[in-house]
Coordinates of C-alpha atoms (C1' of nucleotides) in Angstrom, one line a residue:
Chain G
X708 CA 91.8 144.6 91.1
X709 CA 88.8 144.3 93.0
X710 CA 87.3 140.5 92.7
X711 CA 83.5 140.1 92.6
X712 CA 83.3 138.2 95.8
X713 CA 84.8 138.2 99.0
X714 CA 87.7 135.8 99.2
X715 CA 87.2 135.5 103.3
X716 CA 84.1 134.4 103.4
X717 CA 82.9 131.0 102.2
X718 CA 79.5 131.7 101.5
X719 CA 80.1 134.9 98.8
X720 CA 82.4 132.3 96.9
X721 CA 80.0 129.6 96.7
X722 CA 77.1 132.0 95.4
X723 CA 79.9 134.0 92.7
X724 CA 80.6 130.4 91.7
X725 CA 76.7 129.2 91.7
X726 CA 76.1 131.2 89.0
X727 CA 78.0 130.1 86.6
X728 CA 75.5 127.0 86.0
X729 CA 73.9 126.8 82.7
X730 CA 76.7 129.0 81.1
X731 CA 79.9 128.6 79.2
X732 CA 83.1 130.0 80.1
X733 CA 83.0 132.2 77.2
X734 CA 79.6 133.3 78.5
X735 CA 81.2 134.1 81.6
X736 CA 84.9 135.2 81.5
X737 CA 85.7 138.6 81.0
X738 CA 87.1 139.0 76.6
X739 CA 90.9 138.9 76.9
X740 CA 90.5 135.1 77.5
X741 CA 90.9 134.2 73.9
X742 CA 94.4 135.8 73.9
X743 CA 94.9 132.8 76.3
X744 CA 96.5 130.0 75.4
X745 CA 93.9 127.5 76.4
X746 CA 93.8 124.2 74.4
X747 CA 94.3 121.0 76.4
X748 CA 93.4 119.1 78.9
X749 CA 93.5 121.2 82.3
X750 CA 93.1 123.9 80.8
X751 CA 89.4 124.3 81.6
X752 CA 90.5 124.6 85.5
X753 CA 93.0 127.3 84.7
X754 CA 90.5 129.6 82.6
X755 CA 88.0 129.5 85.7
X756 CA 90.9 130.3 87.8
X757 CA 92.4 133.1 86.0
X758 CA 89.3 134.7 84.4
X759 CA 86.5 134.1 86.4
X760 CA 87.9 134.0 89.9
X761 CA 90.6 136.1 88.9
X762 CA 93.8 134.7 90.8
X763 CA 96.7 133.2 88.9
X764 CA 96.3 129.1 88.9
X765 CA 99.1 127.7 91.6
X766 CA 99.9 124.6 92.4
X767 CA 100.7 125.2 96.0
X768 CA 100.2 122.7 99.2
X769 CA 97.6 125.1 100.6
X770 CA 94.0 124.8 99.3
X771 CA 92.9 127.5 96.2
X772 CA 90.9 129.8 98.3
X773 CA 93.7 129.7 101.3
X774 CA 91.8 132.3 103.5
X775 CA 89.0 129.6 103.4
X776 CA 90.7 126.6 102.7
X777 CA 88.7 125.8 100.0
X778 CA 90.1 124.2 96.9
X779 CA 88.7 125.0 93.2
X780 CA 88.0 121.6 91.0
X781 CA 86.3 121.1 87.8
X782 CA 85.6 118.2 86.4
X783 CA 83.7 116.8 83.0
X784 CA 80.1 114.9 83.1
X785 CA 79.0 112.5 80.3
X786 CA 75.1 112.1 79.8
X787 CA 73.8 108.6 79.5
X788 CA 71.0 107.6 77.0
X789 CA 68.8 108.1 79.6
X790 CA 69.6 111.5 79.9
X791 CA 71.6 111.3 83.1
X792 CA 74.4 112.6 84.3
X793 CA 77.7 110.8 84.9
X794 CA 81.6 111.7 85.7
X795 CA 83.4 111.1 82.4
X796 CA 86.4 110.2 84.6
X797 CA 88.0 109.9 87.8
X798 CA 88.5 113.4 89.8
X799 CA 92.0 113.6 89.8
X800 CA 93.6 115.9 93.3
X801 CA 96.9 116.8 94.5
X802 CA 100.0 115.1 93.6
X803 CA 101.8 112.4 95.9
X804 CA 105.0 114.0 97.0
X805 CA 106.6 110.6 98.4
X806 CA 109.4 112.3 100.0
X807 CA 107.1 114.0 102.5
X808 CA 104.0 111.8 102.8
X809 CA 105.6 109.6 105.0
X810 CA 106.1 111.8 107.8
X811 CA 102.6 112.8 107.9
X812 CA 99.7 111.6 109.3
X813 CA 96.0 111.7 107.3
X814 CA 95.2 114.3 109.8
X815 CA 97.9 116.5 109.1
X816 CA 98.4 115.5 105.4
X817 CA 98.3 117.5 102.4
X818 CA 95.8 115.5 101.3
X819 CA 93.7 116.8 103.8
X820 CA 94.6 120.2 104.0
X821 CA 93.7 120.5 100.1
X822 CA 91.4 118.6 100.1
X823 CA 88.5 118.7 102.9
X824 CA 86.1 121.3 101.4
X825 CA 86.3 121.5 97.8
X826 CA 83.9 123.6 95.1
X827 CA 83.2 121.2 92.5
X828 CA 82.1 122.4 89.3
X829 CA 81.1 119.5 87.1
X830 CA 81.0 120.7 83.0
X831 CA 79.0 118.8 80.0
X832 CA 82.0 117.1 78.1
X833 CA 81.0 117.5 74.4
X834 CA 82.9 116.3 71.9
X835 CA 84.4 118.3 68.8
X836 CA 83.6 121.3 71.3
X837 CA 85.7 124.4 72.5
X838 CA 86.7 123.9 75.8
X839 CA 85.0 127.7 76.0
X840 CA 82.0 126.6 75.6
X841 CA 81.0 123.3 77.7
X842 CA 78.0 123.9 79.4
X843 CA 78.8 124.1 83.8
X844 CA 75.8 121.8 85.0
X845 CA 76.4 121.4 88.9
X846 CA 78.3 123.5 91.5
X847 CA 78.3 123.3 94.7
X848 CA 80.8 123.0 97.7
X849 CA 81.7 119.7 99.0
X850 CA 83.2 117.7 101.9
X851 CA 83.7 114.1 103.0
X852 CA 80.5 112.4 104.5
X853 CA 82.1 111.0 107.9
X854 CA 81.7 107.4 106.6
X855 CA 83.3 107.8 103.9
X856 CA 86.0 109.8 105.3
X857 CA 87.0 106.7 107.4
X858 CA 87.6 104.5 104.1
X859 CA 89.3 107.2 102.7
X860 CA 91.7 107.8 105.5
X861 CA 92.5 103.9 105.0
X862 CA 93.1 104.2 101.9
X863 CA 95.7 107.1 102.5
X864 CA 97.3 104.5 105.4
X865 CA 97.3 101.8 102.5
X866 CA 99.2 104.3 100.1
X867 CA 101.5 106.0 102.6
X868 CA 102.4 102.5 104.4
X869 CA 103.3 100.9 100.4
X870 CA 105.4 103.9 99.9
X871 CA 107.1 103.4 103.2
X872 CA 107.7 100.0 102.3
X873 CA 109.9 101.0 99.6
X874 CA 107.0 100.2 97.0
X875 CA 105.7 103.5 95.5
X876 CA 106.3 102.2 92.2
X877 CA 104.4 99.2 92.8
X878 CA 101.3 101.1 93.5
X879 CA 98.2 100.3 91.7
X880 CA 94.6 102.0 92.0
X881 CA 93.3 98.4 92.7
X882 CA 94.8 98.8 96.2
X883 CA 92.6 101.0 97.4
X884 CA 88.9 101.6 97.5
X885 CA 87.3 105.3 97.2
X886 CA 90.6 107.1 96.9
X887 CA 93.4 106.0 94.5
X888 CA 96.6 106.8 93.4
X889 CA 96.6 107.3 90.2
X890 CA 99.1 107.8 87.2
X891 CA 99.6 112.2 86.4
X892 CA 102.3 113.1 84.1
X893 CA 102.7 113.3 80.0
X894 CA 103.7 109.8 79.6
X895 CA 105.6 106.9 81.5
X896 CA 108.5 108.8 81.6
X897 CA 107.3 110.9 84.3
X898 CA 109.2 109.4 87.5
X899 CA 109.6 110.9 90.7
X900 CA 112.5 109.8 93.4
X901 CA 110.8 107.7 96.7
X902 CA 111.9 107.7 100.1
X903 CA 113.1 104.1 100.6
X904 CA 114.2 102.8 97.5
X905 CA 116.4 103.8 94.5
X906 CA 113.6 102.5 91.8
X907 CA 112.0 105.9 90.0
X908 CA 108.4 105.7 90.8
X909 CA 105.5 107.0 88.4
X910 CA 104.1 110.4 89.3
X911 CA 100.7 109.6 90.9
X912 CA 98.3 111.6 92.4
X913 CA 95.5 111.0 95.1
X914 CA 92.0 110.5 92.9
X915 CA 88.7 109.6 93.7
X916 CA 87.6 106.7 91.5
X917 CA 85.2 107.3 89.2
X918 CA 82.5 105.4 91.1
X919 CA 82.5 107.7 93.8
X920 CA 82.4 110.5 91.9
X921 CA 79.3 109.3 91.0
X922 CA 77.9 109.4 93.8
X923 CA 79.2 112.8 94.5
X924 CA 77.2 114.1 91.3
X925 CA 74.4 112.4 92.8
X926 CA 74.6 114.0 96.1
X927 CA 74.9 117.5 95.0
X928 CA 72.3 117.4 92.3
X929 CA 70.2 115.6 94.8
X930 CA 69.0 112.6 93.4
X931 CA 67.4 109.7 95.6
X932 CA 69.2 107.4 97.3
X933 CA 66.8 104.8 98.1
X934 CA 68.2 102.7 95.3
X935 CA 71.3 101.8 97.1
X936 CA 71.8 99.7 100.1
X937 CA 74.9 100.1 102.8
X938 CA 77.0 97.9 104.1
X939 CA 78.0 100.8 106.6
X940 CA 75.7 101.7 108.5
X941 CA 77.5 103.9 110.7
X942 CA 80.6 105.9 111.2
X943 CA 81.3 104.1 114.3
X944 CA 80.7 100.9 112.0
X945 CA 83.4 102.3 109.7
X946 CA 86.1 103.0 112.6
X947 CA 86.2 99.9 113.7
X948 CA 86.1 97.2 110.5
X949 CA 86.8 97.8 106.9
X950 CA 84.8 96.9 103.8
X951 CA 87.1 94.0 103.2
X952 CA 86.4 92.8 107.4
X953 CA 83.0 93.2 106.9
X954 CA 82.4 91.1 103.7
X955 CA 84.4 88.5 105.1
X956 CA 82.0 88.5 108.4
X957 CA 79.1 88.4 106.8
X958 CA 80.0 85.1 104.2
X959 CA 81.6 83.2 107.1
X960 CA 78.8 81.9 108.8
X961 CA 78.1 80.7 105.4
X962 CA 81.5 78.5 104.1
X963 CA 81.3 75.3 103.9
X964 CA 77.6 75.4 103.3
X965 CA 76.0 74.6 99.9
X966 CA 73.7 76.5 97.4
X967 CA 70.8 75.1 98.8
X968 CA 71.5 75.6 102.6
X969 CA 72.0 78.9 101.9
X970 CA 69.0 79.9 100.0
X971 CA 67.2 77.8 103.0
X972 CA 69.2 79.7 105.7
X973 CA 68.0 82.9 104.0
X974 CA 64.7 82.0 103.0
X975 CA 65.4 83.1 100.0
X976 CA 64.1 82.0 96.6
X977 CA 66.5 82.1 93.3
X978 CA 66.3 80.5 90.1
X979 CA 69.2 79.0 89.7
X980 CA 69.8 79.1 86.2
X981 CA 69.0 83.2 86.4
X982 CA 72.1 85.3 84.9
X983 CA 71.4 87.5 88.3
X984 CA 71.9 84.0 90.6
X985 CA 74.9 85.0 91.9
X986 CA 74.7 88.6 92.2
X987 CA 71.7 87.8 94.2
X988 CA 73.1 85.4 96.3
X989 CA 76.0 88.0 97.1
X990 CA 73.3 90.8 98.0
X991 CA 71.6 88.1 100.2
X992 CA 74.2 87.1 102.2
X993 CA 75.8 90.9 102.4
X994 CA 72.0 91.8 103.6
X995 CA 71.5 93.9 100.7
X996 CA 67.7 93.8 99.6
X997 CA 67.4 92.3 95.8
X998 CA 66.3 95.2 94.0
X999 CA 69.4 98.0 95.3
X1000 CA 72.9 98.0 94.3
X1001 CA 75.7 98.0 96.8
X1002 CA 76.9 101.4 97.3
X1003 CA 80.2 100.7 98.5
X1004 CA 80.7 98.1 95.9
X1005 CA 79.8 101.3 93.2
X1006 CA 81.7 103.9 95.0
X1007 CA 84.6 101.7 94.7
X1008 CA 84.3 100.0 91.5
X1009 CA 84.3 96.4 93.2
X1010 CA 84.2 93.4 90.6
X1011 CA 82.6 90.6 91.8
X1012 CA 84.0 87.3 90.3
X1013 CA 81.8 83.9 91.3
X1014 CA 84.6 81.4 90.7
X1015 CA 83.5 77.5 90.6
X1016 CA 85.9 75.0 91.5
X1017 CA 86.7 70.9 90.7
X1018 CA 87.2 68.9 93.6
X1019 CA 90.7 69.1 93.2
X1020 CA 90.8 72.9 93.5
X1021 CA 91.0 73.9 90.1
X1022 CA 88.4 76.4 88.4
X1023 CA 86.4 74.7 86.3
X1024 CA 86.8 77.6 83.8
X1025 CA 89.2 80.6 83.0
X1026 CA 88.0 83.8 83.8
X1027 CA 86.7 86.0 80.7
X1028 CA 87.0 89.5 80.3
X1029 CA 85.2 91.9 77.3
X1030 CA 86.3 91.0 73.9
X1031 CA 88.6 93.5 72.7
X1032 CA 88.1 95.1 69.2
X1033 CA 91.3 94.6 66.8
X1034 CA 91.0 98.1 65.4
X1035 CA 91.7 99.8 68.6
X1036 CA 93.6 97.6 70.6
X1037 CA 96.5 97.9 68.0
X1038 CA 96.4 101.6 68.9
X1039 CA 96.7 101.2 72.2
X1040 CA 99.3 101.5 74.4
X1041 CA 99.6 99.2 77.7
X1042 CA 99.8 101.9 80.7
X1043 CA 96.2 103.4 78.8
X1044 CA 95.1 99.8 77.7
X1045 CA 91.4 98.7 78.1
X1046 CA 92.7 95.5 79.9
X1047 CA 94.9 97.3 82.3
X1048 CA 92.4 99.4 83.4
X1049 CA 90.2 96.8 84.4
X1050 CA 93.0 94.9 86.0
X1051 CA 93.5 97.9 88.2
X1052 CA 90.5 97.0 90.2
X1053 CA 89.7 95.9 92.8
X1054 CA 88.3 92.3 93.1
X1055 CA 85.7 90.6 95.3
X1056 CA 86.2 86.4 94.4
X1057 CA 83.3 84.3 96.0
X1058 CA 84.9 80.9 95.3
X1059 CA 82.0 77.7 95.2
X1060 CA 83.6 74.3 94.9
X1061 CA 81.7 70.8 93.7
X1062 CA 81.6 68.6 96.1
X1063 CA 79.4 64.7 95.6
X1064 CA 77.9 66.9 93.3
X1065 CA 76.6 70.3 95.1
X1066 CA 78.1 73.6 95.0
X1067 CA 79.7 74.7 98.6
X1068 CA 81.1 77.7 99.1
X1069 CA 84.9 78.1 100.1
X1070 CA 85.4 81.3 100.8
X1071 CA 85.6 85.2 99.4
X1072 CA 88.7 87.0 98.9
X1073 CA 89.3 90.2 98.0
X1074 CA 92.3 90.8 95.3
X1075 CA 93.7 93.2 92.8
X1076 CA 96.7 91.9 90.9
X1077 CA 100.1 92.2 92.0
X1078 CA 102.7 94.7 90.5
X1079 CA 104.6 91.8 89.3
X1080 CA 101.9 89.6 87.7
X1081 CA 100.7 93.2 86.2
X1082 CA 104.4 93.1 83.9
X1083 CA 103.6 89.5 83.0
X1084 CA 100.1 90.2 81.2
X1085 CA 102.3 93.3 79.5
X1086 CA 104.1 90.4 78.1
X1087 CA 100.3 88.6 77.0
X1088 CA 99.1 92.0 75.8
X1089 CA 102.0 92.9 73.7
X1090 CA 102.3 89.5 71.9
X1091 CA 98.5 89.9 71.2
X1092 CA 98.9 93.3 69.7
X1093 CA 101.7 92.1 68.2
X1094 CA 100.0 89.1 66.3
X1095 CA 97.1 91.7 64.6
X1096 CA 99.7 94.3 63.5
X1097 CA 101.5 91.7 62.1
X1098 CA 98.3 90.5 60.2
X1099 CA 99.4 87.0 61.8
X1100 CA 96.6 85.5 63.8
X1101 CA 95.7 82.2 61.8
X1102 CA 98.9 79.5 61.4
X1103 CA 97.5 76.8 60.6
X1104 CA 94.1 74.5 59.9
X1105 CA 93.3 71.2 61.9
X1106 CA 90.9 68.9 60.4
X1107 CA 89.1 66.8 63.3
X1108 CA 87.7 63.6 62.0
X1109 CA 84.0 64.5 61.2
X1110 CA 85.7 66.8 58.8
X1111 CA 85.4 69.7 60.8
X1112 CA 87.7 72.5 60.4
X1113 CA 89.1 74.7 62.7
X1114 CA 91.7 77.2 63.3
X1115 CA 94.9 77.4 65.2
X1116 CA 96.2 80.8 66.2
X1117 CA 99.2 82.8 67.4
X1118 CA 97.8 84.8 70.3
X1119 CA 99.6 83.8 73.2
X1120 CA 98.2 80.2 75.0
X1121 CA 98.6 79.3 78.7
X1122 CA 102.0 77.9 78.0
X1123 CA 103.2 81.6 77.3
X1124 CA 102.1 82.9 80.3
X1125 CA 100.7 81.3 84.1
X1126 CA 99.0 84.4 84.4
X1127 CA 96.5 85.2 81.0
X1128 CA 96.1 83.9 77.6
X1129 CA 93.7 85.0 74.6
X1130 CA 90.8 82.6 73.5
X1131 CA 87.9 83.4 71.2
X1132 CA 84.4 84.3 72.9
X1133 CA 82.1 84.9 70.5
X1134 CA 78.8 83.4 69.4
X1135 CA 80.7 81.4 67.1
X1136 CA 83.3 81.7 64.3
X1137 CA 81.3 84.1 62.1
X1138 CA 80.7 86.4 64.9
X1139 CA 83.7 88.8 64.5
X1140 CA 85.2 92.1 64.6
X1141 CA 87.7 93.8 61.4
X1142 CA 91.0 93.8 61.3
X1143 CA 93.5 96.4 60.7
X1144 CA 95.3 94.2 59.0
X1145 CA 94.2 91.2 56.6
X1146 CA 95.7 87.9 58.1
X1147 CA 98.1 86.5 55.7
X1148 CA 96.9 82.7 56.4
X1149 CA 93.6 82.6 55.9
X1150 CA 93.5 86.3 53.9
X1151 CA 90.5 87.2 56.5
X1152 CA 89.5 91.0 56.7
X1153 CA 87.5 90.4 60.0
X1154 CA 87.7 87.7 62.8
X1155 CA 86.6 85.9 65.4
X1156 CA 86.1 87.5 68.7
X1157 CA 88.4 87.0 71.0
X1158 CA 89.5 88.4 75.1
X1159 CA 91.9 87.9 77.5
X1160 CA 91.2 85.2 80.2
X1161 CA 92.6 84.5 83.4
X1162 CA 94.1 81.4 83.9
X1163 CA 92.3 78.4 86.1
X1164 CA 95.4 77.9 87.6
X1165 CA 96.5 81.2 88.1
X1166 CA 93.3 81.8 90.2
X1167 CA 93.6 78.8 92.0
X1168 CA 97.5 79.5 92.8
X1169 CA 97.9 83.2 93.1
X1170 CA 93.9 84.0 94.4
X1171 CA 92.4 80.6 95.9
X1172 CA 95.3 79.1 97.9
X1173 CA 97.1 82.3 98.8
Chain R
dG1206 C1' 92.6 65.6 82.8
dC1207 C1' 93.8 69.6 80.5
dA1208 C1' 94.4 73.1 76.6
dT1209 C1' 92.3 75.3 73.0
dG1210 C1' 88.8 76.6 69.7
dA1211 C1' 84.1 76.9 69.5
dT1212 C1' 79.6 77.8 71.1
dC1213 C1' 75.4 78.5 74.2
dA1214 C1' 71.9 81.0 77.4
dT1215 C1' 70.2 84.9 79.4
dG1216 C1' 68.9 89.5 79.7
dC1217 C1' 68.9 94.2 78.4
Chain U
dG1177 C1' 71.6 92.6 68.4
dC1178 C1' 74.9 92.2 71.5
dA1179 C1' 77.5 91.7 76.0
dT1180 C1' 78.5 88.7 79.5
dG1181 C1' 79.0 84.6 82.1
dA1182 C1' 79.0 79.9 81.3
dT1183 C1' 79.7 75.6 78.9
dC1184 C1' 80.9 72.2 75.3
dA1185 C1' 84.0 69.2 72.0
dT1186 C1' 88.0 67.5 70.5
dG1187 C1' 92.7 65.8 70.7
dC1188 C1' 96.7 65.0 73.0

DNA sequence: GCATGATCATGC
DNA sequence: GCATGATCATGC
């Protein structure tokens, strides 16, 4: 069959697959499509495959158009209030094969042969839609800015050299920063054998985070870029130090210094009591002007935590997380939980600590959370989801001695668990969310907000002092 | 001095 | 009106 474009030459593909903006696959694929079984997630990739570029989806090392060495991806937006665009999810790319990956280097890799000029076609995700007919909003061909391909080939080292290790199936996507390794397969029971060790690992593949696929959308339908400032400013920046060395660099000259020298060193003027004080102070010191965001920080999903300590090392407070809503956590499961998710970030900790009554900072560290300590809050999550099936939350009343009354809970304390617990944080006791279950005790239908915290001395054991 | 339940302040 | 980061109050 003759195809209507030229499969040798780049530039006829990318203008056959240009115009398929502002159309539907339906609107564009040839009829015998609906005889094709095409429900399901995926499956929007394998239509465009088979009846609009007309070659039979594979799942081959070599890259979709192999005379090219271009690789096909599509990929679903989600439109913001404001009317922009925004990846609905990560861009998930070619599986990890563990067995081979570690005789490879980034240069030869699969990764790389798959992956270094892709034609992205980015879809309007609508839901209660057809698959058929999404509207295809931005195409274009795409390949790794040479900044960013230096953190990316880090990340690869950081993946390959944990597999290596023996530890594929302690990998996490808060080990990395652009590109992840990421969870593919039906369910948890899709393991693959690793190289140097007899523990099934998960099936992962490499993904870009969500972040920077953001900034990929951006890129291609051109948007400005004057709202973000680098930490990077150059590729030979980026082949020498990693984001991590170059945070660290630029908040040294500043430990052991407090609030006030710092704001003096920079010249810089912050209300202190300002929601934004610490972000601001973070952008100050990283040389980041006031009003842009980080780009590196976005492209890789960085959450900053501003941790205050008590003279004797301990954090003043826990560290909060979004309250979680009873409804849907009980319908949850952990490997797709809301809390897991954001535990599989990474983490930026700028850690302040009082001393004869100033603030001082210690130091930053960058974290995500251990494999290990990832099972334990399994354990905290579980007993929490537990407790609202049940419809057990409430056991008992206390009665202080101005005749207040408050409540005392099930949902697992700090003595369950050195890692997390679950508190309220809400406005106060009326500020709640339903249950899916009435609680037995007090016959509630709705309760109390409440989220998982961090323990104080969690982050002063496992992130401060380590 | 800490754990736990409760609440506040700011900013969008 | 709510999310988020921060803080308070009480009892052991």
């Amino acid at each position: 069959m003759k195809l209507p474009y030229n499969p040798k030459d780049k530039n006829s593909v990318i203008e056959y697959a240009k115009k398929l903006k502002g159309k539907s696959l339906r609107q564009v694929c040839n009829t015998n499509i609906l005889e094709h079984s095409y429900s399901g997630k995926g499956n929007f990739g394998q239509v465009l495959e088979k009846f609009y570029f007309g070659y039979e989806p594979n799942s081959t090392a070599e890259a979709d158009f192999a005379q090219i060495g271009m690789e096909l991806k599509s990929s679903p937006l989600k439109k913001l209030k404001n009317n922009e665009f925004r990846s609905k999810e990560r861009l998930v790319l070619n599986i990890i094969n563990y067995l081979n990956v570690v005789n490879q280097n980034f240069e030869n890799s699969d990764f790389i042969k798959k992956n270094s000029s892709i034609l992205l076609i980015f879809y309007l995700h609508q839901v209660g839609y057809d698959i058929l007919d999404f509207i295809i909003k931005l195409v274009d061909e795409w390949s790794f800015p040479s900044t960013d391909l230096e953190i990316i080939k880090k990340d690869w080292e950081t993946i390959t050299k944990k597999i290596a290790d023996g530890k594929a199936h302690e990998l996490s996507e808060g080990d990395t920063y652009y590109l992840g390794a990421c969870t593919k397969g039906a369910n948890a029971l899709s393991v693959r054998k690793q190289p140097f060790s007899d523990i099934p690992a998960k099936q992962r593949a490499y993904s870009f985070k969500q972040g920077y696929v953001n900034h990929i959308i951006a890129s291609i339908a051109n948007e400005p870029t004057e709202i973000y400032g680098k930490l990077i400013p150059s590729v030979a920046v980026a082949k020498k130090q990693t984001i991590e060395e170059i945070v660290i660099s630029k908040f040294k000259p500043y430990y052991g210094k407090s609030e006030e020298e710092i704001l003096t060193i920079l010249d810089l003027k912050l209300n202190k009591k300002a929601k934004s004080f610490y972000a601001n102070l973070t952008k100050a010191i990283l040389g980041i002007s006031l009003e842009k965001e980080i780009e590196e920080f976005e492209k890789a999903e960085i959450k900053v935590k501003t941790v205050r300590l008590k003279e004797n090392n301990l954090p003043k407070e826990d560290i909060s997380f979004p309250t979680f809503k009873y409804d849907e956590i009980v319908n949850e499961d952990w490997e797709n939980s809301e809390f897991k998710n954001i535990l599989e970030h990474k983490f930026l900790f700028v850690f302040f600590q009082f001393e004869n009554e100033k603030l001082v900072l210690r130091k930053v560290k960058f974290w995500n959370m251990p494999y290990s300590d990832l099972l334990e809050v399994e354990k905290v999550w579980a007993k929490t989801q537990q407790v609202i099936i049940n419809g057990k939350i409430v056991r008992g009343f206390k009665t202080n001695k101005n005749g207040k009354v408050t409540r005392e809970t099930n949902f697992p304390d700090k003595e369950f668990s050195k890692v997390s617990h679950v508190r309220p944080h809400a406005l106060n006791s009326a500020d709640t969310y339903p249950l899916p279950k009435q609680d037995k005790f007090t016959k509630l239908n709705e309760y109390t907000k409440h989220c998982f915290w961090l323990n104080n001395s969690y982050v002063r054991d496992e992130i401060y002092l380590k």
